[in-house]
Tab-separated table of C-alpha atoms in Angstrom:
chain	number	residue	atom	x	y	z
A	1	GLU	CA	-5.162	-17.568	6.425
A	2	ASP	CA	-6.090	-14.149	5.049
A	3	GLN	CA	-6.008	-14.034	1.279
A	4	VAL	CA	-6.718	-11.344	-1.306
A	5	THR	CA	-6.852	-12.158	-5.025
A	6	GLN	CA	-7.227	-9.491	-7.672
A	7	SER	CA	-8.216	-10.055	-11.287
A	8	PRO	CA	-7.371	-9.485	-13.992
A	9	GLU	CA	-3.646	-8.858	-13.507
A	10	ALA	CA	-3.680	-6.410	-16.386
A	11	LEU	CA	-6.459	-4.710	-18.339
A	12	ARG	CA	-6.305	-2.591	-21.466
A	13	LEU	CA	-9.337	-0.452	-22.269
A	14	GLN	CA	-10.148	1.989	-24.978
A	15	GLU	CA	-11.033	5.432	-23.709
A	16	GLY	CA	-14.734	5.404	-22.818
A	17	GLU	CA	-14.923	1.602	-22.527
A	18	SER	CA	-16.345	0.793	-19.095
A	19	SER	CA	-15.205	-2.267	-17.133
A	20	SER	CA	-14.787	-3.740	-13.653
A	21	LEU	CA	-11.875	-4.926	-11.549
A	22	ASN	CA	-12.382	-7.778	-9.081
A	23	CYS	CA	-11.017	-8.345	-5.582
A	24	SER	CA	-11.857	-11.667	-3.954
A	25	TYR	CA	-10.995	-12.069	-0.309
A	26	THR	CA	-10.891	-14.656	2.434
A	27	VAL	CA	-10.499	-13.165	5.866
A	28	SER	CA	-11.816	-13.863	9.317
A	29	GLY	CA	-13.551	-10.839	10.715
A	30	LEU	CA	-13.368	-8.227	7.994
A	31	ARG	CA	-12.988	-4.764	9.471
A	32	GLY	CA	-12.646	-2.957	6.181
A	33	LEU	CA	-11.816	-3.363	2.505
A	34	PHE	CA	-9.720	-0.650	0.908
A	35	TRP	CA	-9.086	0.372	-2.681
A	36	TYR	CA	-5.956	2.283	-3.630
A	37	ARG	CA	-4.527	3.678	-6.839
A	38	GLN	CA	-0.764	3.501	-7.374
A	39	ASP	CA	1.069	5.371	-10.102
A	40	PRO	CA	4.591	4.301	-11.118
A	41	GLY	CA	7.207	5.519	-8.640
A	42	LYS	CA	4.629	6.716	-6.131
A	43	GLY	CA	2.982	5.468	-2.978
A	44	PRO	CA	-0.597	4.167	-2.966
A	45	GLU	CA	-3.302	6.838	-3.076
A	46	PHE	CA	-6.426	6.125	-1.041
A	47	LEU	CA	-9.675	5.764	-2.965
A	48	PHE	CA	-12.346	4.013	-0.885
A	49	THR	CA	-13.036	2.069	2.281
A	50	LEU	CA	-15.980	-0.360	2.407
A	51	TYR	CA	-17.075	-1.844	5.703
A	52	SER	CA	-20.074	-4.125	5.113
A	53	ALA	CA	-21.700	-6.179	2.386
A	54	GLY	CA	-24.006	-4.128	0.208
A	55	GLU	CA	-22.075	-0.921	0.709
A	56	GLU	CA	-21.211	1.206	-2.334
A	57	LYS	CA	-19.059	4.296	-2.753
A	58	GLU	CA	-18.452	6.540	-5.748
A	59	LYS	CA	-15.842	9.051	-6.763
A	60	GLU	CA	-15.879	10.597	-10.230
A	61	ARG	CA	-15.670	7.679	-12.714
A	62	LEU	CA	-15.048	5.053	-10.017
A	63	LYS	CA	-17.579	3.051	-8.029
A	64	ALA	CA	-16.679	0.415	-5.455
A	65	THR	CA	-19.045	-2.287	-4.239
A	66	LEU	CA	-18.717	-5.004	-1.600
A	67	THR	CA	-20.241	-8.446	-1.053
A	68	LYS	CA	-19.353	-11.024	1.568
A	69	LYS	CA	-16.724	-12.589	-0.689
A	70	GLU	CA	-15.578	-9.938	-3.137
A	71	SER	CA	-15.405	-6.322	-4.101
A	72	PHE	CA	-15.643	-4.700	-7.502
A	73	LEU	CA	-14.176	-1.448	-8.704
A	74	HIS	CA	-16.283	-0.252	-11.619
A	75	ILE	CA	-14.723	2.251	-14.003
A	76	THR	CA	-17.202	4.164	-16.140
A	77	ALA	CA	-16.040	5.817	-19.369
A	78	PRO	CA	-12.365	5.737	-18.379
A	79	LYS	CA	-9.848	8.333	-19.520
A	80	PRO	CA	-6.114	7.882	-20.126
A	81	GLU	CA	-5.387	9.557	-16.783
A	82	ASP	CA	-7.108	6.628	-15.073
A	83	SER	CA	-4.192	4.426	-16.126
A	84	ALA	CA	-2.543	3.098	-12.946
A	85	THR	CA	-2.296	-0.006	-10.793
A	86	TYR	CA	-5.341	-0.481	-8.583
A	87	LEU	CA	-4.716	-2.231	-5.282
A	88	CYS	CA	-7.217	-3.911	-3.002
A	89	ALA	CA	-6.458	-4.498	0.685
A	90	VAL	CA	-8.312	-5.959	3.641
A	91	GLN	CA	-8.057	-5.174	7.308
A	92	ALA	CA	-8.807	-8.062	9.617
A	93	GLY	CA	-7.831	-8.131	13.283
A	94	ALA	CA	-4.970	-5.699	13.665
A	95	ASN	CA	-4.502	-2.244	12.219
A	96	ASN	CA	-2.339	-3.319	9.308
A	97	LEU	CA	-3.574	-4.014	5.788
A	98	PHE	CA	-3.188	-7.188	3.707
A	99	PHE	CA	-2.814	-6.341	0.020
A	100	GLY	CA	-3.574	-8.099	-3.241
A	101	THR	CA	-1.135	-7.962	-6.133
A	102	GLY	CA	-3.106	-5.359	-8.031
A	103	THR	CA	-4.624	-4.810	-11.471
A	104	ARG	CA	-2.555	-2.784	-13.909
A	105	LEU	CA	-5.008	-0.683	-15.943
A	106	THR	CA	-4.064	0.963	-19.217
A	107	VAL	CA	-6.549	3.262	-20.933
A	108	ILE	CA	-5.761	3.896	-24.582
A	109	PRO	CA	-6.801	7.225	-26.139
B	1	SER	CA	-5.852	13.181	6.215
B	2	ALA	CA	-2.181	13.108	7.254
B	3	VAL	CA	0.619	14.155	4.896
B	4	ILE	CA	3.776	12.046	4.936
B	5	SER	CA	7.250	13.066	3.780
B	6	GLN	CA	9.535	10.135	3.092
B	7	LYS	CA	13.275	10.395	2.395
B	8	PRO	CA	15.225	9.489	0.385
B	9	SER	CA	13.012	8.943	-2.654
B	10	ARG	CA	15.570	6.595	-4.170
B	11	ASP	CA	19.074	5.341	-3.572
B	12	ILE	CA	21.614	2.965	-5.043
B	13	CYS	CA	23.689	1.213	-2.388
B	14	GLN	CA	26.579	-1.207	-2.265
B	15	ARG	CA	25.943	-4.663	-0.840
B	16	GLY	CA	26.930	-4.993	2.806
B	17	THR	CA	26.065	-1.396	3.648
B	18	SER	CA	23.019	0.021	5.451
B	19	LEU	CA	20.432	2.627	4.503
B	20	THR	CA	18.156	4.564	6.848
B	21	ILE	CA	14.804	5.735	5.522
B	22	GLN	CA	12.995	8.584	7.228
B	23	CYS	CA	9.271	9.186	7.497
B	24	GLN	CA	7.894	12.510	8.792
B	25	VAL	CA	4.167	13.049	9.381
B	26	ASP	CA	2.506	16.457	9.582
B	27	SER	CA	0.373	15.441	12.580
B	28	GLN	CA	0.724	13.231	15.624
B	29	VAL	CA	-0.164	9.597	14.976
B	30	THR	CA	-0.131	6.629	17.302
B	31	MET	CA	0.769	3.898	14.852
B	32	MET	CA	3.134	3.924	11.906
B	33	PHE	CA	3.704	1.019	9.543
B	34	TRP	CA	6.579	0.033	7.285
B	35	TYR	CA	5.899	-1.934	4.096
B	36	ARG	CA	8.062	-3.480	1.399
B	37	GLN	CA	7.017	-3.754	-2.241
B	38	GLN	CA	9.280	-6.065	-4.192
B	39	PRO	CA	9.420	-5.752	-7.985
B	40	GLY	CA	6.146	-6.877	-9.549
B	41	GLN	CA	4.633	-7.764	-6.188
B	42	SER	CA	2.248	-6.142	-3.779
B	43	LEU	CA	2.881	-4.527	-0.437
B	44	THR	CA	4.016	-6.664	2.484
B	45	LEU	CA	4.012	-5.373	6.046
B	46	ILE	CA	7.446	-5.354	7.686
B	47	ALA	CA	6.592	-3.982	11.118
B	48	THR	CA	4.351	-1.732	13.167
B	49	ALA	CA	5.999	1.093	15.111
B	50	ASN	CA	4.402	2.612	18.191
B	51	GLN	CA	5.961	5.539	19.990
B	52	GLY	CA	7.577	4.520	23.257
B	53	SER	CA	7.678	0.790	22.627
B	54	GLU	CA	9.544	-1.772	20.578
B	55	ALA	CA	8.352	-2.262	17.024
B	56	THR	CA	6.322	-5.375	16.256
B	57	TYR	CA	7.723	-7.364	13.341
B	58	GLU	CA	5.811	-9.622	10.964
B	59	SER	CA	6.824	-13.167	10.231
B	60	GLY	CA	9.942	-13.260	8.077
B	61	PHE	CA	11.274	-9.887	9.225
B	62	VAL	CA	13.714	-9.420	12.128
B	63	ILE	CA	14.938	-6.453	14.098
B	64	ASP	CA	18.608	-7.056	13.311
B	65	LYS	CA	17.902	-6.698	9.595
B	66	PHE	CA	15.274	-3.936	9.794
B	67	PRO	CA	15.784	-1.876	12.962
B	68	ILE	CA	13.112	0.756	13.487
B	69	SER	CA	13.097	3.897	15.600
B	70	ARG	CA	10.040	5.856	16.705
B	71	PRO	CA	11.318	8.730	18.843
B	72	ASN	CA	8.081	10.759	18.791
B	73	LEU	CA	4.536	10.797	17.426
B	74	THR	CA	5.467	12.379	14.078
B	75	PHE	CA	8.650	10.592	13.018
B	76	SER	CA	10.041	7.122	12.357
B	77	THR	CA	13.019	5.573	10.641
B	78	LEU	CA	13.577	2.165	9.063
B	79	THR	CA	17.108	0.915	8.513
B	80	VAL	CA	17.863	-1.792	5.980
B	81	SER	CA	21.053	-3.407	7.292
B	82	ASN	CA	23.801	-5.418	5.643
B	83	MET	CA	22.055	-5.100	2.303
B	84	SER	CA	22.069	-7.666	-0.486
B	85	PRO	CA	20.568	-7.428	-3.983
B	86	GLU	CA	17.479	-9.243	-2.664
B	87	ASP	CA	16.708	-6.150	-0.591
B	88	SER	CA	16.131	-4.126	-3.753
B	89	SER	CA	12.537	-2.976	-3.314
B	90	ILE	CA	10.326	-0.023	-2.687
B	91	TYR	CA	9.942	0.726	1.018
B	92	LEU	CA	6.882	2.636	2.172
B	93	CYS	CA	5.713	4.067	5.453
B	94	SER	CA	2.066	4.420	6.345
B	95	VAL	CA	-0.022	5.796	9.183
B	96	ALA	CA	-3.245	4.585	10.688
B	97	PRO	CA	-6.281	6.380	9.355
B	98	THR	CA	-6.946	9.893	10.575
B	99	GLY	CA	-9.849	9.986	8.146
B	100	ASP	CA	-11.262	7.031	6.289
B	101	GLY	CA	-8.160	5.408	4.850
B	102	TYR	CA	-4.527	4.693	5.611
B	103	THR	CA	-2.102	7.247	4.182
B	104	PHE	CA	1.142	6.217	2.524
B	105	GLY	CA	4.382	8.008	1.887
B	106	SER	CA	5.717	8.312	-1.624
B	107	GLY	CA	8.146	5.454	-1.088
B	108	THR	CA	11.890	4.869	-1.223
B	109	ARG	CA	13.148	2.955	-4.247
B	110	LEU	CA	16.228	1.032	-3.154
B	111	THR	CA	18.622	-0.665	-5.529
B	112	VAL	CA	21.432	-2.766	-4.074
B	113	VAL	CA	24.381	-3.479	-6.350
């Protein structure tokens, strides 16, 4: 059975304090691993797609990496506007996504 | 990437009634998806809607409770029928990637009283 586990559930960082969010997955035939940002009252906003182990992608202060068992979302020198819930999802056989429960990030000025 | 307009953004409904949620996409897409996000939980797929065919429902979701229409390649509706407080959730539509990632609507926050 496909499974996605995100940790930690919640993370509080001081502005400028770098950290990483984890997404562990168990899926047969990974077709893609997706990272999304979700602000309160809004739909998920696409960040990255990773397709194979060893792949890395960057966007501003965010960097996503992928191994055969997990993905990390590294946040470098975060700012208060980075506060959001970060969701990880995997795509296995079909076109739909299977989501984790997310990490709620709070960046304190 | 596609832009999705979802309506209504929120609603408060009486138990036993039904609500229809609309999802309009600015480009033609083959597949549209409907998700539910219950309070404090992540997104769960309800069904996949293809134009010209019956929607495909995930385990635990049935057509009588969540009927879906897909009249053309840019529009879909999800109806939440005979609502109970347990149906209070955020409902989201999504489309298969036209770029690198799936695009989501802004969601409909439903409260059933």
